[in-house]
Amino acid sequence: MAGAGEDSRALFGAGVRAALEAWPALQIAVENSFGGVHSQEKAEWLGGAVEEYFFRNANLELDEVEDFLGELMTNEFDTVVEDGSLPQVSQQLQTMFHHFQRGDGAALKEMASHITQRKCKVTATNDGAATVGVCPQTEPSGPDSQTIKEEDIVEDGWTIVRRKK
């Protein structure tokens, strides 16, 4: 049975790293060396630090995870995350940890796979804005799926999102 626990722990670690690697705020910080010349190494260390944080504090609230990630980004990358992604990443991590606690390796694999498939390449512009590059396209999941039409993409790169009727 110890093997199953170790497998689950490895899957949780892989999920944490997938979530952090797909996080645009961290991608931009690493790409632009906000953490200095060792930004990539810090990003790799961050995965282990987050994983260990969950193992040492089993009953974390969402705001505690957000605070921890925000503090790490501020301290290690001199970056204040204000794009609204901090709660989303924290929720993903917390959900993965709950799957780990239940020993649900299949759910951990599925989450990590889903996060990896949705990962986008993000770059920062000189004016501080983030631009999204190429993202893997997922297939529409049904007749209600929204598709972006060419006329919805405005000159400056923004996409108009329309409400369903």
XYZ file of N, CA and C in Angstrom:
495
model
N 0.831 -1.205 0.000
C 0.000 0.000 0.000
C 0.862 1.250 0.000
N 2.097 1.155 0.509
C 2.969 2.318 0.529
C 3.262 2.798 -0.885
N 3.318 1.867 -1.839
C 3.554 2.242 -3.228
C 2.457 3.122 -3.769
N 1.212 2.841 -3.413
C 0.085 3.648 -3.882
C 0.171 5.067 -3.326
N 0.563 5.201 -2.061
C 0.712 6.517 -1.446
C 1.827 7.310 -2.097
N 2.934 6.616 -2.398
C 4.056 7.280 -3.052
C 3.671 7.701 -4.466
N 2.915 6.852 -5.184
C 2.447 7.191 -6.524
C 1.548 8.419 -6.466
N 0.649 8.434 -5.474
C -0.271 9.552 -5.314
C 0.509 10.833 -5.019
N 1.533 10.716 -4.193
C 2.349 11.881 -3.853
C 3.089 12.394 -5.093
N 3.603 11.479 -5.897
C 4.296 11.879 -7.124
C 3.316 12.536 -8.098
N 2.105 12.001 -8.176
C 1.088 12.597 -9.049
C 0.703 13.986 -8.567
N 0.599 14.154 -7.244
C 0.290 15.472 -6.700
C 1.412 16.448 -7.051
N 2.654 16.026 -6.899
C 3.795 16.876 -7.242
C 3.788 17.268 -8.706
N 3.468 16.309 -9.573
C 3.396 16.594 -11.008
C 2.256 17.577 -11.296
N 1.142 17.420 -10.600
C 0.016 18.332 -10.775
C 0.350 19.748 -10.329
N 1.054 19.862 -9.209
C 1.469 21.173 -8.706
C 2.359 21.855 -9.738
N 3.327 21.109 -10.246
C 4.240 21.685 -11.232
C 3.505 22.076 -12.512
N 2.545 21.259 -12.929
C 1.762 21.584 -14.134
C 0.970 22.870 -13.930
N 0.347 23.007 -12.756
C -0.440 24.216 -12.473
C 0.448 25.455 -12.445
N 1.619 25.332 -11.841
C 2.515 26.480 -11.770
C 3.105 26.817 -13.132
N 3.444 25.799 -13.918
C 4.001 26.048 -15.252
C 2.967 26.682 -16.185
N 1.697 26.417 -15.951
C 0.640 26.979 -16.792
C 0.170 28.343 -16.298
N 0.682 28.804 -15.178
C 0.259 30.065 -14.572
C 0.925 31.235 -15.306
N 0.153 32.056 -16.012
C 0.735 33.159 -16.789
C 1.594 34.124 -15.966
N 1.194 34.442 -14.757
C 1.968 35.384 -13.932
C 3.370 34.835 -13.671
N 3.470 33.555 -13.384
C 4.778 32.942 -13.139
C 5.560 32.831 -14.442
N 4.892 32.493 -15.541
C 5.566 32.417 -16.843
C 6.234 33.749 -17.182
N 5.501 34.829 -17.003
C 6.029 36.159 -17.324
C 7.192 36.503 -16.407
N 7.050 36.198 -15.119
C 8.110 36.498 -14.156
C 9.398 35.748 -14.502
N 9.271 34.497 -14.897
C 10.447 33.698 -15.242
C 11.041 34.173 -16.565
N 10.179 34.346 -17.564
C 10.639 34.746 -18.892
C 11.390 36.072 -18.868
N 10.972 36.986 -18.007
C 11.593 38.311 -17.939
C 12.589 38.441 -16.789
N 12.935 37.316 -16.181
C 13.942 37.264 -15.112
C 13.633 38.201 -13.949
N 12.347 38.262 -13.566
C 11.976 39.093 -12.427
C 12.610 38.581 -11.137
N 12.983 37.314 -11.120
C 13.629 36.728 -9.951
C 15.139 36.730 -10.068
N 15.661 37.476 -10.999
C 17.094 37.531 -11.206
C 17.537 36.462 -12.198
N 18.852 36.244 -12.242
C 19.406 35.301 -13.214
C 19.000 33.863 -12.936
N 18.538 33.592 -11.739
C 18.146 32.230 -11.368
C 16.626 32.058 -11.341
N 15.927 32.812 -12.148
C 14.462 32.761 -12.159
C 13.934 31.369 -12.472
N 14.528 30.678 -13.436
C 14.065 29.341 -13.794
C 14.244 28.379 -12.622
N 15.387 28.460 -11.954
C 15.634 27.595 -10.800
C 14.652 27.907 -9.675
N 14.336 29.183 -9.494
C 13.365 29.566 -8.470
C 11.986 29.007 -8.797
N 11.610 29.033 -10.068
C 10.311 28.493 -10.476
C 10.247 26.991 -10.191
N 11.338 26.283 -10.462
C 11.384 24.844 -10.175
C 11.313 24.597 -8.669
N 12.032 25.411 -7.899
C 12.002 25.292 -6.438
C 10.596 25.576 -5.906
N 9.920 26.526 -6.535
C 8.579 26.921 -6.114
C 7.631 25.722 -6.089
N 7.725 24.850 -7.085
C 6.881 23.662 -7.129
C 7.075 22.796 -5.890
N 8.322 22.549 -5.527
C 8.615 21.755 -4.334
C 8.169 22.452 -3.056
N 8.336 23.778 -3.011
C 7.939 24.536 -1.826
C 6.431 24.495 -1.627
N 5.673 24.622 -2.716
C 4.212 24.578 -2.634
C 3.753 23.183 -2.219
N 4.361 22.167 -2.813
C 4.024 20.784 -2.472
C 4.266 20.532 -0.978
N 5.409 20.951 -0.494
C 5.749 20.756 0.926
C 4.813 21.546 1.838
N 4.412 22.741 1.409
C 3.484 23.569 2.182
C 2.172 22.829 2.417
N 1.670 22.173 1.380
C 0.436 21.405 1.532
C 0.631 20.214 2.458
N 1.748 19.523 2.349
C 1.973 18.351 3.194
C 2.127 18.729 4.666
N 2.698 19.880 4.938
C 2.892 20.320 6.329
C 1.631 20.946 6.929
N 0.715 21.397 6.101
C -0.493 22.082 6.547
C -1.701 21.466 5.858
N -2.164 20.352 6.359
C -3.171 19.546 5.661
C -4.541 20.213 5.532
N -4.914 21.084 6.436
C -6.263 21.662 6.418
C -6.237 23.139 6.052
N -5.668 23.448 4.899
C -5.534 24.838 4.478
C -6.833 25.393 3.917
N -7.072 26.654 4.206
C -8.180 27.393 3.601
C -7.665 28.022 2.311
N -8.577 28.334 1.408
C -8.197 28.893 0.119
C -7.401 30.193 0.265
N -7.819 31.061 1.176
C -7.111 32.331 1.338
C -5.689 32.135 1.873
N -5.461 31.064 2.631
C -4.107 30.774 3.112
C -3.196 30.369 1.951
N -3.738 29.594 1.023
C -2.965 29.187 -0.151
C -2.668 30.407 -1.017
N -3.677 31.252 -1.220
C -3.485 32.479 -1.997
C -2.403 33.356 -1.373
N -2.477 33.541 -0.058
C -1.492 34.368 0.638
C -0.089 33.800 0.474
N 0.037 32.473 0.595
C 1.333 31.827 0.466
C 1.908 32.025 -0.941
N 1.092 31.763 -1.960
C 1.562 31.937 -3.336
C 1.908 33.402 -3.621
N 1.058 34.310 -3.157
C 1.320 35.730 -3.353
C 2.612 36.171 -2.692
N 2.842 35.662 -1.491
C 4.068 35.991 -0.759
C 5.302 35.447 -1.487
N 5.209 34.220 -1.989
C 6.331 33.650 -2.731
C 6.626 34.453 -3.995
N 5.574 34.849 -4.708
C 5.773 35.633 -5.931
C 6.405 36.992 -5.604
N 5.974 37.598 -4.509
C 6.537 38.889 -4.116
C 7.988 38.740 -3.678
N 8.254 37.762 -2.827
C 9.600 37.597 -2.282
C 10.604 37.077 -3.299
N 10.211 36.116 -4.112
C 11.154 35.469 -5.023
C 11.253 36.142 -6.389
N 10.137 36.743 -6.850
C 10.118 37.310 -8.201
C 9.815 38.808 -8.221
N 9.717 39.410 -7.036
C 9.417 40.845 -6.942
C 8.198 41.186 -7.799
N 7.162 40.332 -7.701
C 5.975 40.453 -8.536
C 4.722 40.425 -7.672
N 3.860 41.396 -7.855
C 2.566 41.418 -7.197
C 1.545 40.956 -8.233
N 0.869 39.863 -7.946
C -0.082 39.281 -8.894
C -1.440 39.955 -8.702
N -1.858 40.716 -9.728
C -3.122 41.445 -9.644
C -4.051 41.117 -10.809
N -3.792 40.016 -11.488
C -4.592 39.682 -12.669
C -5.775 38.768 -12.364
N -6.000 38.469 -11.094
C -7.113 37.603 -10.711
C -6.811 36.125 -10.823
N -5.586 35.774 -11.195
C -5.243 34.365 -11.376
C -4.867 33.669 -10.073
N -4.520 34.424 -9.068
C -4.100 33.827 -7.798
C -5.177 32.941 -7.181
N -6.438 33.371 -7.097
C -7.474 32.481 -6.560
C -7.693 31.239 -7.422
N -7.568 31.386 -8.741
C -7.773 30.244 -9.630
C -6.695 29.189 -9.432
N -5.443 29.614 -9.400
C -4.336 28.668 -9.214
C -4.426 28.044 -7.828
N -4.761 28.843 -6.830
C -4.895 28.326 -5.464
C -5.987 27.271 -5.386
N -7.100 27.521 -6.065
C -8.207 26.558 -6.082
C -7.788 25.260 -6.770
N -7.075 25.369 -7.874
C -6.584 24.171 -8.565
C -5.695 23.350 -7.638
N -4.776 24.024 -6.970
C -3.851 23.327 -6.072
C -4.594 22.674 -4.918
N -5.546 23.391 -4.367
C -6.305 22.844 -3.242
C -7.138 21.636 -3.679
N -7.737 21.710 -4.848
C -8.514 20.584 -5.365
C -7.618 19.371 -5.578
N -6.438 19.605 -6.146
C -5.496 18.493 -6.336
C -5.099 17.873 -5.004
N -4.914 18.709 -3.997
C -4.523 18.169 -2.693
C -5.648 17.335 -2.081
N -6.888 17.745 -2.282
C -8.010 16.949 -1.784
C -8.051 15.596 -2.490
N -7.776 15.579 -3.794
C -7.701 14.299 -4.515
C -6.567 13.439 -3.943
N -5.431 14.082 -3.636
C -4.300 13.361 -3.047
C -4.697 12.747 -1.704
N -5.362 13.548 -0.873
C -5.752 13.062 0.452
C -6.693 11.867 0.365
N -7.537 11.843 -0.673
C -8.459 10.722 -0.851
C -7.798 9.555 -1.581
N -6.574 9.758 -2.053
C -5.883 8.713 -2.792
C -6.425 8.512 -4.196
N -7.013 9.541 -4.754
C -7.632 9.471 -6.072
C -6.613 9.837 -7.154
N -5.751 8.894 -7.468
C -4.700 9.113 -8.455
C -5.240 9.410 -9.841
N -6.349 8.773 -10.198
C -6.936 8.996 -11.527
C -7.368 10.452 -11.686
N -7.978 11.023 -10.658
C -8.409 12.419 -10.721
C -7.204 13.358 -10.787
N -6.130 13.020 -10.070
C -4.911 13.827 -10.120
C -4.314 13.817 -11.525
N -4.253 12.635 -12.133
C -3.727 12.528 -13.501
C -4.568 13.341 -14.466
N -5.886 13.230 -14.317
C -6.795 13.939 -15.209
C -6.635 15.449 -15.065
N -6.537 15.933 -13.828
C -6.378 17.381 -13.611
C -5.069 17.877 -14.206
N -3.976 17.152 -13.951
C -2.665 17.563 -14.465
C -2.681 17.567 -15.990
N -3.304 16.559 -16.575
C -3.397 16.474 -18.029
C -4.218 17.630 -18.588
N -5.325 17.932 -17.946
C -6.207 19.017 -18.385
C -5.486 20.367 -18.299
N -4.762 20.580 -17.221
C -4.023 21.840 -17.038
C -2.938 21.959 -18.098
N -2.229 20.876 -18.353
C -1.153 20.891 -19.339
C -1.694 21.170 -20.734
N -2.851 20.611 -21.069
C -3.449 20.826 -22.383
C -3.884 22.277 -22.565
N -4.274 22.929 -21.491
C -4.763 24.308 -21.584
C -3.647 25.333 -21.463
N -2.428 24.891 -21.243
C -1.303 25.798 -21.035
C -1.066 26.656 -22.275
N -0.882 27.954 -22.058
C -0.635 28.902 -23.139
C 0.722 29.553 -22.942
N 1.313 29.977 -24.021
C 2.561 30.726 -23.961
C 2.201 32.195 -23.821
N 2.683 32.825 -22.757
C 2.359 34.220 -22.470
C 3.648 35.033 -22.482
N 3.578 36.220 -23.051
C 4.734 37.115 -23.046
C 4.295 38.487 -22.563
N 5.229 39.235 -22.027
C 4.950 40.592 -21.556
C 5.419 41.578 -22.610
N 4.695 42.675 -22.731
C 5.086 43.737 -23.658
C 5.781 44.831 -22.875
N 6.363 45.778 -23.578
C 7.096 46.862 -22.923
C 6.217 47.707 -22.020
N 4.934 47.805 -22.325
C 4.047 48.627 -21.504
C 3.489 47.868 -20.297
N 3.991 46.658 -20.062
C 3.578 45.888 -18.895
C 2.380 44.991 -19.130
N 1.789 45.050 -20.303
C 0.633 44.205 -20.589
C 1.096 42.805 -20.970
N 0.243 41.850 -20.750
C 0.556 40.474 -21.122
C -0.162 40.139 -22.415
N 0.521 39.435 -23.276
C -0.115 38.965 -24.499
C -0.060 37.454 -24.531
N -1.124 36.852 -24.994
C -1.190 35.401 -25.068
C -0.795 34.985 -26.467
N 0.152 34.076 -26.535
C 0.593 33.566 -27.819
C -0.243 32.371 -28.223
N 0.413 31.344 -28.675
C -0.274 30.164 -29.182
C -0.733 29.289 -28.023
N -2.016 28.946 -28.035
C -2.587 28.048 -27.043
C -3.111 26.821 -27.768
N -2.954 25.640 -27.171
C -3.551 24.467 -27.797
C -5.066 24.625 -27.849
N -5.662 24.303 -28.973
C -7.107 24.424 -29.119
C -7.765 23.130 -28.689
N -8.762 23.251 -27.843
C -9.519 22.076 -27.446
C -10.726 21.964 -28.343
N -11.180 20.759 -28.540
C -12.345 20.530 -29.380
C -13.596 20.987 -28.649
N -14.559 21.560 -29.338
C -15.809 21.944 -28.698
C -16.447 20.728 -28.043
N -17.008 20.936 -26.854
C -17.546 19.810 -26.102
C -19.011 19.542 -26.387
N -19.625 20.324 -27.212
C -21.028 20.069 -27.510
C -21.618 21.198 -28.326
N -22.909 21.106 -28.608
C -23.541 22.131 -29.441
C -23.589 23.497 -28.778
N -23.473 23.560 -27.453
C -23.532 24.836 -26.749
C -22.178 25.532 -26.690
N -21.120 24.877 -27.156
C -19.786 25.454 -27.079
C -19.717 26.731 -27.896
N -19.015 27.720 -27.325
C -18.879 28.987 -28.031
C -17.690 28.912 -28.970
N -17.802 29.552 -30.104
C -16.681 29.670 -31.016
C -16.426 31.139 -31.241
N -15.166 31.483 -31.405
C -14.793 32.878 -31.622
C -14.762 33.114 -33.115
N -15.522 34.075 -33.555
C -15.572 34.423 -34.962
C -14.529 35.493 -35.240
N -14.064 35.552 -36.478
C -13.048 36.526 -36.841
C -13.489 37.948 -36.556
N -14.769 38.247 -36.753
C -15.225 39.616 -36.525
C -15.234 39.983 -35.040
N -15.099 38.976 -34.155
C -15.058 39.246 -32.721
C -13.655 39.630 -32.246
N -12.655 39.455 -33.086
C -11.295 39.820 -32.706
C -11.035 41.214 -33.253
N -10.804 42.143 -32.350
C -10.622 43.540 -32.705
C -9.153 43.763 -33.062
N -8.854 44.887 -33.728
C -7.507 45.182 -34.210
C -6.426 45.046 -33.145
N -6.671 45.524 -31.947
C -5.628 45.543 -30.929
C -5.443 44.207 -30.224
N -6.077 43.145 -30.701
C -5.854 41.822 -30.136
C -6.883 41.382 -29.114
N -7.751 42.272 -28.704
C -8.788 41.910 -27.749
C -9.861 41.073 -28.434
N -10.515 40.238 -27.677
C -11.594 39.414 -28.199
C -12.891 39.848 -27.553
N -13.920 40.054 -28.349
C -15.230 40.429 -27.833
C -15.946 39.149 -27.425
N -16.378 39.092 -26.191
C -17.103 37.937 -25.693
C -18.581 38.303 -25.663
N -19.387 37.518 -26.344
C -20.828 37.794 -26.433
C -21.597 36.815 -25.574
N -22.664 37.296 -24.993
C -23.532 36.466 -24.167
C -24.391 35.593 -25.073
N -24.629 34.357 -24.629
C -25.491 33.470 -25.396
C -26.905 34.001 -25.361
N -27.664 33.730 -26.417
C -29.032 34.223 -26.481
C -29.999 33.136 -26.205
